[in-house]
Amino acid sequence: MIKRNSLFILILLLSAKYIAAQSFITSKSNDRKIPFNENWKFHLNEEGTDTLSKASDWQTLNLPHDWSIERNFDENSKAGIGGGALSGGLGWYKKEFTLSKKDSGKKISILFDGVYMNSEVWINGHYLGKRPNGYIGFSYDLTPHLNYGSKANEILVKVDNSQQPNSRWYSGSGIYRNVWLIATNQLHVAQWGTFVTTPLVTEESATITVQVDIVNEYKDNKDASITHYITDNGKKLASAQSQTISIEANKNKKITQSFTLKNPTLWSVKQPHMYSLITEITVEGKVVDQYETPVGIRSFKFDLDKGFILNGKSVKIKGVCLHHDLGPLGAAVNTRAIERQLEIMKEMGVNGIRTAHNPPAPELLDLCDEMGFIVMDESFDIWESSKTTFDYGTEWDEWHKKDLEDQILRDRNHPSIFMWSIGNEVHEQWSERGAEIGRELSAIVKNMDTTRLVTAGMNPPIHVKDAGVTIQFEETAAEPNALAGSGALDIIGYNYAHQTYKDHQKNFPNTPFIATETSSALATRGYYEFPSDTTKIWPLRWDKLFTEGNADNTVSAFDQVRTPWGSLHETTWKIIKKYDFLSGFYIWTGFDYLGEPTPYTWPSRSSYFGIVDLAGFPKDSYYMYKSEWTQDTVLHILPHWNWEKGQTVDVWAYYNHADEVELFLNGKAIGKKRKEGDDLHVMWRFPFEAGTLMAKSYKNGKLVKETEVKTAGKPAKLQLQADRKIIKADGKDLSFITVNITDKDGVLAPRADHNIQFSVEGNGKIVGVASGDPTNHQSFKGKEHKALNGKCLVIVQSEKEPGAITLKASANGLETSSISIISE
Ligand code: GAL
């Protein structure tokens, strides 16, 4: 029954190649952390009963893995529509592996970046522990229970996501983040054992201070010498003086070293320069552990008058909130998929990410470091008072301290993190108990990191009575916010309540401002009319808001709907833009996410709040932000140009770098418009006529840019575009292929919804399909998908074998099309 996992042995051997006789005596930074994702066995019981002993149907798979994304959408799923209408259940994972005899004497632990949820772990029948929180990283020491040589080891993991509902959004289920084996000498840097700060930063020099926690798990005392140095692209630049310490058996010791780096390249949003700090432990002249900490050097403050200052310069935080799912890939972490999301955000001009509402995948933070985002790292959506029946509230007492500490410990070296959020809209915010918990959590954070600010998303922080404005909030908002006044927070976090921002300095004279969450405007990509399909309309209770008009909603052929608690996109940005003391905001949300289709119900199963849809296609407001936030020249017109003859249409243009825009319909000038005051768009209203609508922007009378939309004829073709035509042959990399349905001349058919069939040949496979339609119930893991408003997405993943991959797309009545990409 026990099988050797030869691949694993190979990895271990390779990792120990530099010291053939004694594998793992030295643990070099790159080799001490070994991916442990391949060849797991998985068994699911959707009902949630514990049937391990009877399980015979084990599926072989690689992690990260989200079993819920593979299920069918189900109106009656216990997770509810809020949870994405995809069911949970109880899953078992196991993996067999062998270790070389040479590895005995090493310290070997297993690190899970995140398991949703209630995981329990065994090694060779020994119980290691449980972790209820589905978003936290955790590790177990395997060393005392391991077999070496031919006798195999077995890791067994139980994942219980059967008690539903337990989340307000789609959580995913399973070991959905990476798993690692950490193999070190018995004398080693502790798990997440370094803390790097840069107390003094100027352009001329930076002081680098590192605190390191060193563990001696030998049975005798050890003398070791500890060295730190900083590298830039592998080049050693500066180092701390090496220090010799004695550590008693089975004890740990924390030491601090400081040194100076001359002329540092500072980390910024535009140029996020990263260094590496290397910790080296030497015993009797031999390096026994080497640990790498990526480091970014920057200074910042939140100023009461000037807002956020990074390296001495004002930077407005133009952030978005992101949930952790990756659309059609579900919660299963894939670095390229996260990177693509961040690239799409960067291109819009976004410079901040809020990890709503939980600790994110470590890969997201690494990418934020490398790409330059201002991160608000959030811990909890719930404290002791639950929001759904089986959520974290039930675990609060036992786990919140440990979970928060582990999050700070894991994340505190990321230069991209500037704020810790200890909670989102927690029920306790209105009560003294909320103030008390807030102070407790803030103290936990401060005990581990005083270099960032602590905040929380509150709705709203200010007593509505004091705000002097009418806000449509829940009734609770009428109470004073005890958390805001508790002294626990270094920066006041506003969820919505944009009407109160201008008075922040009056209401909170001593505490800076951040809008933790704003807008929540609803939109479906490519929809502009009042929809006749009732699944897409705002419920009756609220539809007055736009049929009768409201101050914010000036769009008649609208692409967005305002929520009572939020605003249209332009409204909040205009306020944030206007006042320097408003440090910035995090818009709800950058991308649509699975679950929470508020205010709609079934058949909707994913959210409408994104600036970009679930497939990664921008909605129109994307270009409003892009015109405001980037140096790129933007001229974007909406809507599409397929309407009824004579129908009155509002045409909008978002533009920059120009003072006016002229519109032409079939060559005939419609008129010039320019933005006045704080306008963010211009608009024309006139009757539709088929043909070409062209816009030209001018600066001082000179043409800056032109763009056009054309009336599409009958859908005829499929046009395929890959975001990358060359991908890595590593079994993980992805090519995101956009499918456009066009007429015979290549004009996008803006209402085409053909069901498209996909097939792939060569060394790749289809791992996801999506269209951005929140009401589509076809599987994201299928080989066919209906387009939404002319567009569809298919995601192709490489195999480990390099070679060509050809994707073919076909649909009834359309010309078949294919595209080839290379995996190398
Ligand atoms: C907020 C909440 C978010 C999301 C959003 C929808 O109140 O913090 O998680 O539910 O509303 O508008």
Short mmCIF file of C-alpha atoms and ligand atoms in Angstrom, two decimals, residues 168 323 357 424-425 459 495-496 517 520 565 588 593 596 609, ligand 1:
data_model
loop_
_atom_site.label_atom_id
_atom_site.label_comp_id
_atom_site.label_asym_id
_atom_site.label_seq_id
_atom_site.Cartn_x
_atom_site.Cartn_y
_atom_site.Cartn_z
CA ARG A 168 -20.81 36.28 3.63
CA HIS A 323 -11.69 39.26 -1.97
CA HIS A 357 -11.59 40.79 4.92
CA ASN A 424 -14.49 45.07 9.06
CA GLU A 425 -17.88 46.36 10.10
CA ASN A 459 -19.83 52.11 9.16
CA ASN A 495 -16.74 52.37 5.22
CA TYR A 496 -18.94 54.49 2.92
CA GLU A 517 -14.33 50.91 1.80
CA SER A 520 -20.31 49.71 -3.96
CA TRP A 565 -25.08 52.98 1.45
CA TRP A 588 -15.51 48.14 -3.16
CA TYR A 593 -16.13 38.20 -6.72
CA GLU A 596 -22.74 38.20 -2.39
CA PHE A 609 -19.62 45.60 -7.37
C1 GAL B 1 -19.87 46.31 3.08
C2 GAL B 1 -19.06 45.12 3.53
C3 GAL B 1 -18.52 44.34 2.35
C4 GAL B 1 -19.61 44.12 1.35
C5 GAL B 1 -20.16 45.44 0.90
C6 GAL B 1 -21.21 45.36 -0.18
O1 GAL B 1 -20.71 46.79 4.06
O2 GAL B 1 -18.00 45.52 4.32
O3 GAL B 1 -18.00 43.11 2.78
O4 GAL B 1 -20.59 43.34 1.94
O5 GAL B 1 -20.73 46.07 2.02
O6 GAL B 1 -21.68 46.64 -0.50
#
